[in-house]
Amino acid sequence: GQQLNQSPQSMFIQEGEDVSMNCTSSSIFNTWLWYKQDPGEGPVLLIALYKAGELTSNGRLTAQFGITRKDSFLNISASIPSDVGIYFCAAANNAGNMLTFGGGTRLMVKP
Amino acid sequence: DAGVTQSPTHLIKTRGQQVTLRCSPKSGHDTVSWYQQALGQGPQFIFQYYEEEERQRGNFPDRFSGHQFPNYSSELNVNALLLGDSALYLCASRKWTGNEQYFGPGTRLTVT
């Protein structure tokens, strides 16, 4: 079945540092999304991307939809303690339909 | 503006039993999807409902079934529970004509 390979699996960084994580696939997708999940809660949508090459920002977060439509990355600038959590990439062949998720990147921020 | 709500929050069942989980979509949304998230993994798509019909299904056995009601709320039923069914069950909603899916807080199911 389709799989998304997300890396790194975990990151332990100093407050104020920038963070980068990415997601790759052997299949083409038409939509890429990034979610953040805190313990005991559901994933919260951070950024949605619908066009190859698209670069979108949401505050300190920036994400890009790869030109090949097989990858995406998420950058977080000037990290703060509340950025702690698990970040998931997700992708779909048709917007809004079945989402395929990556394995997640666990982010830990040291104050 | 109410977001996606799910009930119950937690549930403990015995192997072989049946369970029903409930979801109310975000206001204005008409499409509901269910996902299973095992510990330490990303969510896995179970199925999606629109206009009270199952529209798409993931790689889950027939023990997993669902229903959507005229008010767009949905139920997930799992029969003959197995230990491996222990997971966080997430409901996500969207507008059929929209692109973005919003998740509820999930129901934590433990099968003993």
mmCIF file of C-alpha atoms in Angstrom:
data_model
loop_
_atom_site.group_PDB
_atom_site.id
_atom_site.type_symbol
_atom_site.label_atom_id
_atom_site.label_comp_id
_atom_site.label_asym_id
_atom_site.label_seq_id
_atom_site.Cartn_x
_atom_site.Cartn_y
_atom_site.Cartn_z
ATOM 1 C CA GLY A 1 0.000 0.000 0.000
ATOM 2 C CA GLN A 2 0.944 3.646 -0.134
ATOM 3 C CA GLN A 3 3.371 4.835 2.517
ATOM 4 C CA LEU A 4 4.870 8.138 3.543
ATOM 5 C CA ASN A 5 8.413 8.107 4.894
ATOM 6 C CA GLN A 6 8.837 10.888 7.433
ATOM 7 C CA SER A 7 12.162 11.994 8.893
ATOM 8 C CA PRO A 8 13.638 12.485 11.319
ATOM 9 C CA GLN A 9 11.727 10.269 13.755
ATOM 10 C CA SER A 10 12.626 12.577 16.626
ATOM 11 C CA MET A 11 14.461 15.827 17.265
ATOM 12 C CA PHE A 12 15.736 17.380 20.485
ATOM 13 C CA ILE A 13 16.610 21.017 19.950
ATOM 14 C CA GLN A 14 17.389 24.182 21.876
ATOM 15 C CA GLU A 15 14.735 26.889 22.173
ATOM 16 C CA GLY A 16 15.213 29.464 19.424
ATOM 17 C CA GLU A 17 16.650 27.020 16.890
ATOM 18 C CA ASP A 18 15.062 26.382 13.506
ATOM 19 C CA VAL A 19 13.613 22.946 12.718
ATOM 20 C CA SER A 20 13.206 21.116 9.443
ATOM 21 C CA MET A 21 11.415 17.844 8.769
ATOM 22 C CA ASN A 22 10.380 16.146 5.557
ATOM 23 C CA CYS A 23 8.181 13.510 4.054
ATOM 24 C CA THR A 24 8.730 11.418 0.926
ATOM 25 C CA SER A 25 6.684 8.924 -1.028
ATOM 26 C CA SER A 26 7.134 6.564 -3.963
ATOM 27 C CA SER A 27 3.673 7.629 -5.185
ATOM 28 C CA ILE A 28 2.377 10.930 -6.509
ATOM 29 C CA PHE A 29 -0.126 12.863 -4.396
ATOM 30 C CA ASN A 30 -2.265 15.896 -5.218
ATOM 31 C CA THR A 31 -2.552 17.261 -1.692
ATOM 32 C CA TRP A 32 -0.079 17.466 1.188
ATOM 33 C CA LEU A 33 -0.981 18.471 4.740
ATOM 34 C CA TRP A 34 0.923 18.916 7.979
ATOM 35 C CA TYR A 35 -0.639 18.203 11.388
ATOM 36 C CA LYS A 36 0.553 18.556 14.999
ATOM 37 C CA GLN A 37 -0.641 16.170 17.688
ATOM 38 C CA ASP A 38 -0.308 16.751 21.419
ATOM 39 C CA PRO A 39 -0.561 13.840 23.896
ATOM 40 C CA GLY A 40 -4.121 12.575 24.318
ATOM 41 C CA GLU A 41 -5.511 14.817 21.582
ATOM 42 C CA GLY A 42 -6.375 14.584 17.918
ATOM 43 C CA PRO A 43 -4.152 15.992 15.148
ATOM 44 C CA VAL A 44 -4.506 19.732 14.506
ATOM 45 C CA LEU A 45 -4.159 20.978 10.933
ATOM 46 C CA LEU A 46 -1.211 23.358 10.511
ATOM 47 C CA ILE A 47 -0.772 23.849 6.766
ATOM 48 C CA ALA A 48 -2.449 22.498 3.619
ATOM 49 C CA LEU A 49 -0.763 22.445 0.185
ATOM 50 C CA TYR A 50 -2.602 21.833 -3.090
ATOM 51 C CA LYS A 51 -0.214 22.704 -5.914
ATOM 52 C CA ALA A 52 3.195 21.297 -6.849
ATOM 53 C CA GLY A 53 5.897 23.803 -5.948
ATOM 54 C CA GLU A 54 3.605 25.712 -3.609
ATOM 55 C CA LEU A 55 5.274 27.340 -0.593
ATOM 56 C CA THR A 56 2.918 28.315 2.233
ATOM 57 C CA SER A 57 3.516 29.951 5.606
ATOM 58 C CA ASN A 58 1.508 30.008 8.814
ATOM 59 C CA GLY A 59 3.293 32.216 11.348
ATOM 60 C CA ARG A 60 6.647 30.621 12.141
ATOM 61 C CA LEU A 61 5.763 27.555 10.058
ATOM 62 C CA THR A 62 6.594 27.178 6.375
ATOM 63 C CA ALA A 63 5.796 24.153 4.220
ATOM 64 C CA GLN A 64 6.417 23.289 0.585
ATOM 65 C CA PHE A 65 4.760 20.867 -1.840
ATOM 66 C CA GLY A 66 7.559 19.215 -3.831
ATOM 67 C CA ILE A 67 7.671 19.737 -7.572
ATOM 68 C CA THR A 68 7.688 15.979 -8.204
ATOM 69 C CA ARG A 69 4.503 15.726 -6.041
ATOM 70 C CA LYS A 70 6.277 12.962 -4.110
ATOM 71 C CA ASP A 71 7.551 14.984 -1.177
ATOM 72 C CA SER A 72 6.969 17.866 1.202
ATOM 73 C CA PHE A 73 8.871 19.601 3.971
ATOM 74 C CA LEU A 74 7.944 21.616 7.040
ATOM 75 C CA ASN A 75 10.169 24.249 8.640
ATOM 76 C CA ILE A 76 9.634 25.831 12.045
ATOM 77 C CA SER A 77 11.627 28.969 12.753
ATOM 78 C CA ALA A 78 12.736 30.183 16.196
ATOM 79 C CA SER A 79 11.277 27.237 18.097
ATOM 80 C CA ILE A 80 9.552 27.774 21.456
ATOM 81 C CA PRO A 81 8.600 25.282 24.191
ATOM 82 C CA SER A 82 4.971 25.033 23.034
ATOM 83 C CA ASP A 83 6.181 23.627 19.689
ATOM 84 C CA VAL A 84 6.736 20.338 21.520
ATOM 85 C CA GLY A 85 4.620 17.547 20.086
ATOM 86 C CA ILE A 86 4.406 15.058 17.239
ATOM 87 C CA TYR A 87 4.250 16.418 13.713
ATOM 88 C CA PHE A 88 2.636 14.309 10.996
ATOM 89 C CA CYS A 89 2.668 14.734 7.261
ATOM 90 C CA ALA A 90 -0.370 13.454 5.382
ATOM 91 C CA ALA A 91 -1.202 13.221 1.695
ATOM 92 C CA ALA A 92 -4.186 12.457 -0.513
ATOM 93 C CA ASN A 93 -4.789 11.727 -4.176
ATOM 94 C CA ASN A 94 -7.932 13.850 -4.188
ATOM 95 C CA ALA A 95 -8.325 16.749 -1.814
ATOM 96 C CA GLY A 96 -10.315 15.736 1.246
ATOM 97 C CA ASN A 97 -10.366 12.043 0.508
ATOM 98 C CA MET A 98 -8.478 9.279 2.251
ATOM 99 C CA LEU A 99 -5.397 10.632 4.005
ATOM 100 C CA THR A 100 -2.197 8.604 4.148
ATOM 101 C CA PHE A 101 -0.033 9.580 7.122
ATOM 102 C CA GLY A 102 3.682 9.473 7.798
ATOM 103 C CA GLY A 103 5.066 7.924 10.963
ATOM 104 C CA GLY A 104 5.494 11.281 12.689
ATOM 105 C CA THR A 105 8.390 13.419 13.959
ATOM 106 C CA ARG A 106 8.565 13.855 17.705
ATOM 107 C CA LEU A 107 9.880 17.329 18.522
ATOM 108 C CA MET A 108 11.340 18.144 21.919
ATOM 109 C CA VAL A 109 12.463 21.707 22.768
ATOM 110 C CA LYS A 110 14.888 22.463 25.568
ATOM 111 C CA PRO A 111 14.247 25.877 27.181
ATOM 112 C CA ASP B 1 -18.237 27.296 16.383
ATOM 113 C CA ALA B 2 -18.156 23.721 17.696
ATOM 114 C CA GLY B 3 -15.351 21.539 16.440
ATOM 115 C CA VAL B 4 -15.434 17.791 15.933
ATOM 116 C CA THR B 5 -16.621 15.985 19.055
ATOM 117 C CA GLN B 6 -16.295 12.302 19.919
ATOM 118 C CA SER B 7 -17.686 10.069 22.634
ATOM 119 C CA PRO B 8 -16.790 8.359 24.803
ATOM 120 C CA THR B 9 -13.307 9.628 25.660
ATOM 121 C CA HIS B 10 -12.097 6.279 26.939
ATOM 122 C CA LEU B 11 -13.481 2.766 26.732
ATOM 123 C CA ILE B 12 -12.372 -0.616 28.049
ATOM 124 C CA LYS B 13 -13.785 -3.763 26.451
ATOM 125 C CA THR B 14 -13.127 -7.471 26.631
ATOM 126 C CA ARG B 15 -11.929 -9.533 23.676
ATOM 127 C CA GLY B 16 -14.906 -10.762 21.619
ATOM 128 C CA GLN B 17 -17.220 -7.919 22.621
ATOM 129 C CA GLN B 18 -18.666 -5.254 20.354
ATOM 130 C CA VAL B 19 -18.181 -1.490 20.606
ATOM 131 C CA THR B 20 -19.819 1.642 19.172
ATOM 132 C CA LEU B 21 -18.014 4.972 18.962
ATOM 133 C CA ARG B 22 -19.721 8.245 18.117
ATOM 134 C CA CYS B 23 -18.731 11.418 16.261
ATOM 135 C CA SER B 24 -20.344 14.783 15.612
ATOM 136 C CA PRO B 25 -18.740 16.734 12.773
ATOM 137 C CA LYS B 26 -17.633 20.354 12.859
ATOM 138 C CA SER B 27 -20.459 22.782 12.203
ATOM 139 C CA GLY B 28 -21.079 23.106 8.470
ATOM 140 C CA HIS B 29 -19.349 19.832 7.587
ATOM 141 C CA ASP B 30 -21.173 16.942 5.934
ATOM 142 C CA THR B 31 -18.466 14.301 5.431
ATOM 143 C CA VAL B 32 -16.996 12.124 8.170
ATOM 144 C CA SER B 33 -13.954 9.855 8.089
ATOM 145 C CA TRP B 34 -12.696 7.422 10.722
ATOM 146 C CA TYR B 35 -9.046 6.620 11.447
ATOM 147 C CA GLN B 36 -7.308 4.151 13.747
ATOM 148 C CA GLN B 37 -4.082 5.271 15.427
ATOM 149 C CA ALA B 38 -1.999 2.621 17.145
ATOM 150 C CA LEU B 39 0.457 3.746 19.803
ATOM 151 C CA GLY B 40 3.501 5.418 18.283
ATOM 152 C CA GLN B 41 2.155 5.367 14.719
ATOM 153 C CA GLY B 42 0.352 7.651 12.316
ATOM 154 C CA PRO B 43 -3.417 7.349 11.820
ATOM 155 C CA GLN B 44 -4.703 4.695 9.382
ATOM 156 C CA PHE B 45 -7.817 5.398 7.294
ATOM 157 C CA ILE B 46 -10.802 3.131 8.020
ATOM 158 C CA PHE B 47 -13.644 4.597 5.925
ATOM 159 C CA GLN B 48 -15.464 7.764 4.906
ATOM 160 C CA TYR B 49 -19.184 8.604 4.929
ATOM 161 C CA TYR B 50 -21.104 11.161 2.899
ATOM 162 C CA GLU B 51 -24.855 11.366 2.339
ATOM 163 C CA GLU B 52 -25.261 8.406 4.716
ATOM 164 C CA GLU B 53 -23.240 6.113 2.429
ATOM 165 C CA GLU B 54 -19.761 4.644 2.747
ATOM 166 C CA ARG B 55 -17.771 6.360 0.000
ATOM 167 C CA GLN B 56 -14.276 5.006 0.479
ATOM 168 C CA ARG B 57 -12.776 2.251 2.599
ATOM 169 C CA GLY B 58 -9.268 1.480 3.795
ATOM 170 C CA ASN B 59 -7.711 -1.922 4.416
ATOM 171 C CA PHE B 60 -9.835 -2.952 7.414
ATOM 172 C CA PRO B 61 -11.889 -6.158 7.866
ATOM 173 C CA ASP B 62 -15.676 -6.299 7.781
ATOM 174 C CA ARG B 63 -15.699 -6.328 11.587
ATOM 175 C CA PHE B 64 -15.393 -2.576 11.208
ATOM 176 C CA SER B 65 -18.629 -0.964 10.069
ATOM 177 C CA GLY B 66 -20.134 2.470 10.228
ATOM 178 C CA HIS B 67 -23.176 4.590 9.828
ATOM 179 C CA GLN B 68 -23.959 8.229 9.104
ATOM 180 C CA PHE B 69 -27.167 9.878 10.257
ATOM 181 C CA PRO B 70 -29.211 12.616 8.540
ATOM 182 C CA ASN B 71 -27.656 15.220 10.886
ATOM 183 C CA TYR B 72 -24.206 14.156 9.542
ATOM 184 C CA SER B 73 -23.096 12.557 12.813
ATOM 185 C CA SER B 74 -21.535 9.122 12.526
ATOM 186 C CA GLU B 75 -20.914 5.888 14.383
ATOM 187 C CA LEU B 76 -18.083 3.396 14.129
ATOM 188 C CA ASN B 77 -18.911 -0.179 15.146
ATOM 189 C CA VAL B 78 -16.340 -2.884 15.758
ATOM 190 C CA ASN B 79 -17.472 -6.486 16.289
ATOM 191 C CA ALA B 80 -15.614 -9.449 17.785
ATOM 192 C CA LEU B 81 -12.945 -7.237 19.326
ATOM 193 C CA LEU B 82 -9.333 -8.386 19.224
ATOM 194 C CA LEU B 83 -6.477 -7.286 21.449
ATOM 195 C CA GLY B 84 -4.965 -5.622 18.380
ATOM 196 C CA ASP B 85 -7.974 -3.324 18.077
ATOM 197 C CA SER B 86 -6.674 -1.353 21.063
ATOM 198 C CA ALA B 87 -5.940 2.112 19.680
ATOM 199 C CA LEU B 88 -6.997 5.749 19.524
ATOM 200 C CA TYR B 89 -9.948 6.066 17.130
ATOM 201 C CA LEU B 90 -10.116 9.435 15.433
ATOM 202 C CA CYS B 91 -12.983 11.031 13.585
ATOM 203 C CA ALA B 92 -12.332 13.730 10.979
ATOM 204 C CA SER B 93 -14.845 15.917 9.202
ATOM 205 C CA ARG B 94 -14.870 18.189 6.161
ATOM 206 C CA LYS B 95 -17.235 19.688 3.634
ATOM 207 C CA TRP B 96 -17.695 17.308 0.714
ATOM 208 C CA THR B 97 -16.789 20.199 -1.575
ATOM 209 C CA GLY B 98 -13.897 21.316 0.645
ATOM 210 C CA ASN B 99 -10.311 20.204 1.028
ATOM 211 C CA GLU B 100 -9.343 20.316 4.690
ATOM 212 C CA GLN B 101 -10.072 17.608 7.243
ATOM 213 C CA TYR B 102 -10.401 18.494 10.938
ATOM 214 C CA PHE B 103 -9.935 15.867 13.627
ATOM 215 C CA GLY B 104 -11.706 15.276 16.904
ATOM 216 C CA PRO B 105 -9.898 14.434 20.159
ATOM 217 C CA GLY B 106 -10.369 10.688 19.648
ATOM 218 C CA THR B 107 -11.691 7.753 21.657
ATOM 219 C CA ARG B 108 -9.090 5.622 23.404
ATOM 220 C CA LEU B 109 -10.215 1.961 23.150
ATOM 221 C CA THR B 110 -8.499 -0.660 25.275
ATOM 222 C CA VAL B 111 -9.296 -4.338 24.643
ATOM 223 C CA THR B 112 -8.330 -6.750 27.424
#
